[in-house]
PDB file of C-alpha atoms in Angstrom:
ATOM      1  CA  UNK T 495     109.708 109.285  69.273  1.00 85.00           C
ATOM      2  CA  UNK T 496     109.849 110.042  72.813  1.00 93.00           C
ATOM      3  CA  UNK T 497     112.411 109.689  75.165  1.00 96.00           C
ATOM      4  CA  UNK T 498     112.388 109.362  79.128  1.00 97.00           C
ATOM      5  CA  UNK T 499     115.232 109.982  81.528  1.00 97.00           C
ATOM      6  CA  UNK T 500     114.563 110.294  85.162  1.00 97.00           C
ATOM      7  CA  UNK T 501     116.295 110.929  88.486  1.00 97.00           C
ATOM      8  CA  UNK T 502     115.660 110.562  92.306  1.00 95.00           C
ATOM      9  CA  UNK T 503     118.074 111.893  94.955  1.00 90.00           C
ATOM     10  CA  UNK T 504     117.623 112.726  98.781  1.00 83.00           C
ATOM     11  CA  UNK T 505     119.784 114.373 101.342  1.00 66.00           C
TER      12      UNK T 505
ATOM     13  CA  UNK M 957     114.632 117.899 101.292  1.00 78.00           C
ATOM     14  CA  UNK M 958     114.034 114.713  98.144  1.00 90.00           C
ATOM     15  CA  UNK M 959     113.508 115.591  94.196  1.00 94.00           C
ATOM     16  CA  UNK M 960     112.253 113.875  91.501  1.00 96.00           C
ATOM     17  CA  UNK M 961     113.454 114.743  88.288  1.00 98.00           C
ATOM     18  CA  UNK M 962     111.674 113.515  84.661  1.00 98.00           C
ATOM     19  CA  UNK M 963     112.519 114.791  81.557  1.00 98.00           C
ATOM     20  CA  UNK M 964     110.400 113.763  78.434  1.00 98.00           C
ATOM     21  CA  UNK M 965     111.962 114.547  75.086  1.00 97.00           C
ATOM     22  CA  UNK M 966     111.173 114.138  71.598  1.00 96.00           C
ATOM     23  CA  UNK M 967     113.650 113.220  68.592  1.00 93.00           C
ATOM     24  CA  UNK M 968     112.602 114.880  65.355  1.00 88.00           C
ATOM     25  CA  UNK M 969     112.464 111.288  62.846  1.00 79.00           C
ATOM     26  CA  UNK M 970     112.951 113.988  59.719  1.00 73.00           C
ATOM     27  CA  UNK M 971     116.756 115.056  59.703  1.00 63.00           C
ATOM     28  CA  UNK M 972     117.344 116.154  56.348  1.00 59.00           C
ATOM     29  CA  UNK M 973     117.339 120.038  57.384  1.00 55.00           C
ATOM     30  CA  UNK M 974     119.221 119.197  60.241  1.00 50.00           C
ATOM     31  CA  UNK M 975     122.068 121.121  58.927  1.00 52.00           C
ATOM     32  CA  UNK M 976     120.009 124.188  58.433  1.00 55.00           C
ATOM     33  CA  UNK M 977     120.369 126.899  61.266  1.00 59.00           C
ATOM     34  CA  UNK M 978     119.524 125.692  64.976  1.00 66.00           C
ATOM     35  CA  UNK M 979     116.842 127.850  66.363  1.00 73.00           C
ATOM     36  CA  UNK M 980     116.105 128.198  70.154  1.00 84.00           C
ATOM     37  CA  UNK M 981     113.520 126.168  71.303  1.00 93.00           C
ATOM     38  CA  UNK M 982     111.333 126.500  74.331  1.00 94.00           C
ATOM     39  CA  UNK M 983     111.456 124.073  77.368  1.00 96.00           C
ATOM     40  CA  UNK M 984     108.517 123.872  79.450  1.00 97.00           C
ATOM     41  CA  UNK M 985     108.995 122.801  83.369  1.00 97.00           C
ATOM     42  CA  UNK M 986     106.250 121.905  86.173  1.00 97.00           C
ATOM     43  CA  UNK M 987     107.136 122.191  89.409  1.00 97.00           C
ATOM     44  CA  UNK M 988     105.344 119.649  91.950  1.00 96.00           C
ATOM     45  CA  UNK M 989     105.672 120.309  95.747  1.00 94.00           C
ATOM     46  CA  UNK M 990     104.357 117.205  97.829  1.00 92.00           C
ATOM     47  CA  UNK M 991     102.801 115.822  95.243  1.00 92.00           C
ATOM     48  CA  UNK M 992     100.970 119.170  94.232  1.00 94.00           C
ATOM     49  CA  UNK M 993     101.470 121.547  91.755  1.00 94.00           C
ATOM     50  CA  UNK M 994     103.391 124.887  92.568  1.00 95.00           C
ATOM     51  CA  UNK M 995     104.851 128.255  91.653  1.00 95.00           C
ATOM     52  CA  UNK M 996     108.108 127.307  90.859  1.00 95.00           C
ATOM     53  CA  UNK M 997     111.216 128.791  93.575  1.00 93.00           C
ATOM     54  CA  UNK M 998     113.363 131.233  92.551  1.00 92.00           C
ATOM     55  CA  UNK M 999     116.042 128.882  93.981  1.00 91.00           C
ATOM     56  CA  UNK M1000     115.109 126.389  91.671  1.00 93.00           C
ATOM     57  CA  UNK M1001     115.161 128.845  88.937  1.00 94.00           C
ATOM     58  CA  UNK M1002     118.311 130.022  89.585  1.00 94.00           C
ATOM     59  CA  UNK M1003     119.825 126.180  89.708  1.00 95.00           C
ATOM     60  CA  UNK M1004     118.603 125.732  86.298  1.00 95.00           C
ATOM     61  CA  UNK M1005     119.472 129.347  84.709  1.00 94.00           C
ATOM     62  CA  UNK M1006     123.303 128.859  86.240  1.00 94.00           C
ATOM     63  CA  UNK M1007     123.863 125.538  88.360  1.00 95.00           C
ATOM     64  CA  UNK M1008     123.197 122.836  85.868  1.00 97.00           C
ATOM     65  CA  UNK M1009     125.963 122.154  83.384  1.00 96.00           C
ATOM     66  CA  UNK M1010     123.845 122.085  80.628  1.00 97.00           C
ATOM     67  CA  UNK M1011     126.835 122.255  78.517  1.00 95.00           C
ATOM     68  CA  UNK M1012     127.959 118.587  79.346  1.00 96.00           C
ATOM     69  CA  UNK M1013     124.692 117.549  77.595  1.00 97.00           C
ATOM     70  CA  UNK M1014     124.862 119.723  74.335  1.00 95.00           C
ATOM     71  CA  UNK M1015     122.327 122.033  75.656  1.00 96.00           C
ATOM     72  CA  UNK M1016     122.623 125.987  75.928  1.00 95.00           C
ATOM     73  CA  UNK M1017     120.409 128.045  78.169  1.00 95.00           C
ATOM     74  CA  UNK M1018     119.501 131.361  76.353  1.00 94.00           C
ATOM     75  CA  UNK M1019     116.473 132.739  78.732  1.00 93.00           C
ATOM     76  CA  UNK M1020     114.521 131.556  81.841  1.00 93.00           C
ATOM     77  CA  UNK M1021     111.138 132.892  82.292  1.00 93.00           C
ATOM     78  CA  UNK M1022     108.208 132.230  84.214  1.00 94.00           C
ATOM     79  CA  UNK M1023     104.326 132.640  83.089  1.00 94.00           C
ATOM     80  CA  UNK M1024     101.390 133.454  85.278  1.00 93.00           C
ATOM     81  CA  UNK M1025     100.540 130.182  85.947  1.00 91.00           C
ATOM     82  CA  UNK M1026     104.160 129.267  87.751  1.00 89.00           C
ATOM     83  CA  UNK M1027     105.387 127.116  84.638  1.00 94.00           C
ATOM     84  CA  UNK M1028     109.042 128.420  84.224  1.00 96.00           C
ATOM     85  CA  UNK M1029     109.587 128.346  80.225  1.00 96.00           C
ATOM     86  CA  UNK M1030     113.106 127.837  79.488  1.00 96.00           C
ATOM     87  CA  UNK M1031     114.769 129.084  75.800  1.00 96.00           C
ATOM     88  CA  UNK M1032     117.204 126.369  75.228  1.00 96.00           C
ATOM     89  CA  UNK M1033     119.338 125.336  71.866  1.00 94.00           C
ATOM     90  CA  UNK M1034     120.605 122.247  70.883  1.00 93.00           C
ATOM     91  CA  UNK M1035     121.162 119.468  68.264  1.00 92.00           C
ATOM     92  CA  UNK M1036     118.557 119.939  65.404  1.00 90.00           C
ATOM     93  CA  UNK M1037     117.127 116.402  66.114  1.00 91.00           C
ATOM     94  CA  UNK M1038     116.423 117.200  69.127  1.00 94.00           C
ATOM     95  CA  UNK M1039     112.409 118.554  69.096  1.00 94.00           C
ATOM     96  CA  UNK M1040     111.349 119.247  72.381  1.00 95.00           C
ATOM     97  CA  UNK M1041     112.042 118.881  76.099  1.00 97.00           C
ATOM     98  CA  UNK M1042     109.459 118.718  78.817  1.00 98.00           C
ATOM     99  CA  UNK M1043     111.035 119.087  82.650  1.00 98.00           C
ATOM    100  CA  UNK M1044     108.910 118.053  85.273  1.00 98.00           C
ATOM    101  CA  UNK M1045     110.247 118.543  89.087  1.00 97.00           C
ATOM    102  CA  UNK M1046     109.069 117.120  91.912  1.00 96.00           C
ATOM    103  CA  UNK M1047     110.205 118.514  95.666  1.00 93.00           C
ATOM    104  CA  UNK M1048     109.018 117.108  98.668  1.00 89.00           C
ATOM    105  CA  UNK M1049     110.900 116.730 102.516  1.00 81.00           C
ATOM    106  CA  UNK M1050     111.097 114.650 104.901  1.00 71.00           C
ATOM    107  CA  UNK M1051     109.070 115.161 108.142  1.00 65.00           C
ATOM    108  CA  UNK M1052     111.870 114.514 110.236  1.00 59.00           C
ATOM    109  CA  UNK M1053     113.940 117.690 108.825  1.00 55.00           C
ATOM    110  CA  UNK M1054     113.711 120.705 111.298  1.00 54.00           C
ATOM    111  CA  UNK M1055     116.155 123.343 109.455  1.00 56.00           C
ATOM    112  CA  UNK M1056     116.020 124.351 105.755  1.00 61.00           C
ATOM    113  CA  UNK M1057     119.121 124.830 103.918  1.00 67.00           C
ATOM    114  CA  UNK M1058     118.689 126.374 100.477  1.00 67.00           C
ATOM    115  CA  UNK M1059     122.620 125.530  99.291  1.00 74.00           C
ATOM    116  CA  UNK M1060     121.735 122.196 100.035  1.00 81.00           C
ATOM    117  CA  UNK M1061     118.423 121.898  97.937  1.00 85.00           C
ATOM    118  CA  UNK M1062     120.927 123.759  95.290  1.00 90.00           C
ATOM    119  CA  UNK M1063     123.117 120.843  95.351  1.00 91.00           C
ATOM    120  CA  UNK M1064     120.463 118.069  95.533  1.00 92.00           C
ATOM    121  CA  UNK M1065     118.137 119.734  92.838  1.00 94.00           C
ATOM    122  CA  UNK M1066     121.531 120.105  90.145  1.00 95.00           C
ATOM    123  CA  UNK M1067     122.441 116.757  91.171  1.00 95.00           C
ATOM    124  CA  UNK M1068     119.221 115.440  90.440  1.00 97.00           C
ATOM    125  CA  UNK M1069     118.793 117.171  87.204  1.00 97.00           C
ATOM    126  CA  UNK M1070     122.149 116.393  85.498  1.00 97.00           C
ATOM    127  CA  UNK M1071     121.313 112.625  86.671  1.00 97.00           C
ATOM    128  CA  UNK M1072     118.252 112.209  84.965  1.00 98.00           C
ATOM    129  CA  UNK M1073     119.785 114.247  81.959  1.00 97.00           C
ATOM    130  CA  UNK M1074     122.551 111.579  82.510  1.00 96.00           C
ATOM    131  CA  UNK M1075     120.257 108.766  81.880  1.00 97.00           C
ATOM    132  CA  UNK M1076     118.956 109.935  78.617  1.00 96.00           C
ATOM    133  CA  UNK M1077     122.599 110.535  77.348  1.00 96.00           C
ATOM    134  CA  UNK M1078     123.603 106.725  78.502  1.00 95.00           C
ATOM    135  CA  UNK M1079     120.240 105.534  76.235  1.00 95.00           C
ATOM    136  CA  UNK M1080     120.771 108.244  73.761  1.00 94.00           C
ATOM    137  CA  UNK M1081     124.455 109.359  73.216  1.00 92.00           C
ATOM    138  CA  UNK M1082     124.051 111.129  70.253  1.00 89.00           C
ATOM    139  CA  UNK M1083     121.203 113.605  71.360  1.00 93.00           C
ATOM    140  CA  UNK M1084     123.342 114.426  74.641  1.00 95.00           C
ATOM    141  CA  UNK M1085     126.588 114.830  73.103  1.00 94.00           C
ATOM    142  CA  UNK M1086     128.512 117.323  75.226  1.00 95.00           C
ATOM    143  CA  UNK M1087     130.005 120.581  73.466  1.00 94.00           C
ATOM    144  CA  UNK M1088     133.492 119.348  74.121  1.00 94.00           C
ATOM    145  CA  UNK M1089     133.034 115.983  72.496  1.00 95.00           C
ATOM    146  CA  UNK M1090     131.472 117.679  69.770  1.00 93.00           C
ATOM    147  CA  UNK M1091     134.984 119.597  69.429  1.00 94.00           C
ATOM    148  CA  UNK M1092     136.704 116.999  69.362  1.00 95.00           C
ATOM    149  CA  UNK M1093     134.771 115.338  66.929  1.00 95.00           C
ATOM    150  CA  UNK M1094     135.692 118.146  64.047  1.00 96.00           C
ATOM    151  CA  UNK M1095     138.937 116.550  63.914  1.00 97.00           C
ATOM    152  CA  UNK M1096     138.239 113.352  63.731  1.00 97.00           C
ATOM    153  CA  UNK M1097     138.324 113.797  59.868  1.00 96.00           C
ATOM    154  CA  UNK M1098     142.053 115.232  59.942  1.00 97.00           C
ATOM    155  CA  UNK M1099     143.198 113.228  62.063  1.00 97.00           C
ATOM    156  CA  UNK M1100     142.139 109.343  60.466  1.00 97.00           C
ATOM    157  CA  UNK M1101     143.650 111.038  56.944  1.00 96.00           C
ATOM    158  CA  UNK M1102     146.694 111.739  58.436  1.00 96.00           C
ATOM    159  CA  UNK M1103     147.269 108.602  60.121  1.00 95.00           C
ATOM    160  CA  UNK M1104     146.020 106.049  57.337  1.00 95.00           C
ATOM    161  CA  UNK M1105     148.216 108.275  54.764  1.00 95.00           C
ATOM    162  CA  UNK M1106     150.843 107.267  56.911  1.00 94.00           C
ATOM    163  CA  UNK M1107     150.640 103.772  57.179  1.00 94.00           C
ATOM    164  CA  UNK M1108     149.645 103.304  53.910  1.00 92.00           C
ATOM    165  CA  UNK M1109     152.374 105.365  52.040  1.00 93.00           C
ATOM    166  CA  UNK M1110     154.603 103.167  54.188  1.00 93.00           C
ATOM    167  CA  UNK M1111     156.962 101.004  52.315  1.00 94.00           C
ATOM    168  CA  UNK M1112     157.709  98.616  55.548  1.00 95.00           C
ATOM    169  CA  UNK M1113     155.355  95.669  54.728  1.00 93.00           C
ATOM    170  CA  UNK M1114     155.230  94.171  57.839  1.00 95.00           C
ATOM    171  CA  UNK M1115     154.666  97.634  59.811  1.00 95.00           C
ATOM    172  CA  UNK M1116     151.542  97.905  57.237  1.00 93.00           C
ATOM    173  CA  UNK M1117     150.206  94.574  57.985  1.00 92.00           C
ATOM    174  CA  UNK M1118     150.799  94.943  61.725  1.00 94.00           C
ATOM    175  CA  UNK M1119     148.244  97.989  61.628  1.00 94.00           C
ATOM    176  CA  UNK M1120     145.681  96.584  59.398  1.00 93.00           C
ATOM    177  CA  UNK M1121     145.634  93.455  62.170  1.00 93.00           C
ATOM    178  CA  UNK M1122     145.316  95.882  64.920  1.00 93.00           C
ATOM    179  CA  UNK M1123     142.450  97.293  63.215  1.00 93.00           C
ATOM    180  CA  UNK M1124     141.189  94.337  62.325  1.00 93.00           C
ATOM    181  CA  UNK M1125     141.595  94.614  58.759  1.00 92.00           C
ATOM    182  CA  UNK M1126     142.548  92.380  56.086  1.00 90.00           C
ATOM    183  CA  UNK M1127     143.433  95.122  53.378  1.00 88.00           C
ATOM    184  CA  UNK M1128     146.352  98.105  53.930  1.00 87.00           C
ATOM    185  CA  UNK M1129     144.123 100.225  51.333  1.00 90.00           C
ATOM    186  CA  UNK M1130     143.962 103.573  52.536  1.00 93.00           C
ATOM    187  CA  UNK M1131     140.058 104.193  52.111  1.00 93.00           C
ATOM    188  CA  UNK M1132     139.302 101.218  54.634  1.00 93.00           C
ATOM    189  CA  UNK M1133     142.135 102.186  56.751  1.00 94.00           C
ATOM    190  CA  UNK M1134     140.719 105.377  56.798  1.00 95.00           C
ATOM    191  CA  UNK M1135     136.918 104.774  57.571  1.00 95.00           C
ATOM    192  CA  UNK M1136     138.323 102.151  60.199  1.00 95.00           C
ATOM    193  CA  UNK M1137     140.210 104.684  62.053  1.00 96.00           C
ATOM    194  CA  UNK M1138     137.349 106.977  61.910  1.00 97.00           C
ATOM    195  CA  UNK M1139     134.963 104.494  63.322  1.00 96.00           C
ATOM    196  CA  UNK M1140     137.029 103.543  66.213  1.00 96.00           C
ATOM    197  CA  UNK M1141     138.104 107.857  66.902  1.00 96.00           C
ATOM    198  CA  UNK M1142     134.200 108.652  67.070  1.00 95.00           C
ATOM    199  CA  UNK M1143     133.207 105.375  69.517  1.00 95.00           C
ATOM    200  CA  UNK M1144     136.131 106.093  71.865  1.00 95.00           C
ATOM    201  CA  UNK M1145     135.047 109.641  71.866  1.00 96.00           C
ATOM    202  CA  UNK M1146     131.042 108.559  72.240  1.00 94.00           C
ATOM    203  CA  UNK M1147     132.218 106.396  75.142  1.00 93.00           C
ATOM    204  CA  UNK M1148     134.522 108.848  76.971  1.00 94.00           C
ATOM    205  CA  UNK M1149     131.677 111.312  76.715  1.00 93.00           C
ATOM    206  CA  UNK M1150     129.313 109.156  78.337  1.00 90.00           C
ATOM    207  CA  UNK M1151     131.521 108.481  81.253  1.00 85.00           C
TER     208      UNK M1151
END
């Protein structure tokens, strides 16, 4: 099964 | 400068060899720069070679390479179930930002990857488990013996009941005591880990 994980960042 | 981090991973369903030696996998990452893309940076190499504490995540970092084609290919061990890991980065800035500042993008870019690797340990705790949880976790065993031999070798009655209602147990028997203990030592640990 696949999995997602995920991220945003900004200065 | 803004990133957009995405990791796609697969869990292996068979894990009945799962005890058999761990070899290093390989973790491909793409490297978008305004929406197109690149050759990944050197800095962005370097981040994930020695910035990102991979270690909080159950993950070791054995080699960093990149191919022809600017895909970096990272060598990367970790729990047996775990079957592969795709990285894909995304880099773009803002058009208001005059100076570039490379420590900065450092920080951002390991920020942004330990969040995302963050979020798949919150969903999937047991795939992420960090290599000091998984310490502590070898003596969990030792530890729920010793305690439930205690109580349960006790001759004080009313001590022995007192546990088994803090535990939420109707019997002082040292096998439930035991697995109860042992169950509560490995959530506490799951849930500390995730913090």
């Amino acid at each position: 099964s696949i999995k997602i994980g995920k991220a945003f960042s900004g200065s | 400068w803004f990133f957009e981090v995405c990791f796609a991973v697969t869990e292996s369903l068979n894990t009945t060899n799962s005890s058999t030696k761990i070899e290093p996998k390989q973790m491909k990452v793409l490297f978008f720069e305004d929406c197109v893309c690149a050759t990944i940076t050197s800095t962005i190499l370097q981040t994930l070679n020695s910035k990102v504490s991979w270690d909080r995540f159950g993950l070791s970092i054995k080699d960093v390479q990149v191919t022809d084609t600017g895909i970096a290919l990272i060598e990367w061990e970790g729990p047996a179930q775990l079957e592969s890991i795709l990285l894909v980065l995304h880099r773009y800035r803002s058009s208001q930002t005059m100076l570039q500042s490379w420590s900065r993008e450092t920080q951002l870019c390991k920020r942004c990857i330990e969040d995302a690797l963050n979020d798949l340990k919150q969903q999937n705790p047991h795939l992420f488990c960090s290599h000091s949880s998984k310490e502590l976790q070898r003596y969990v065993p030792d530890l729920s013996c010793c305690l439930s031999k205690l109580i349960s070798s006790s001759s004080d009655i009313e001590f022995k009941d007192s546990c088994a209602q803090i535990l939420g147990l109707q019997s002082t028997d040292y096998n439930d005591i035991r697995s109860s203990i042992t169950t509560r030592l490995l959530q506490v640990i799951e849930d500390l880990d995730k913090q």
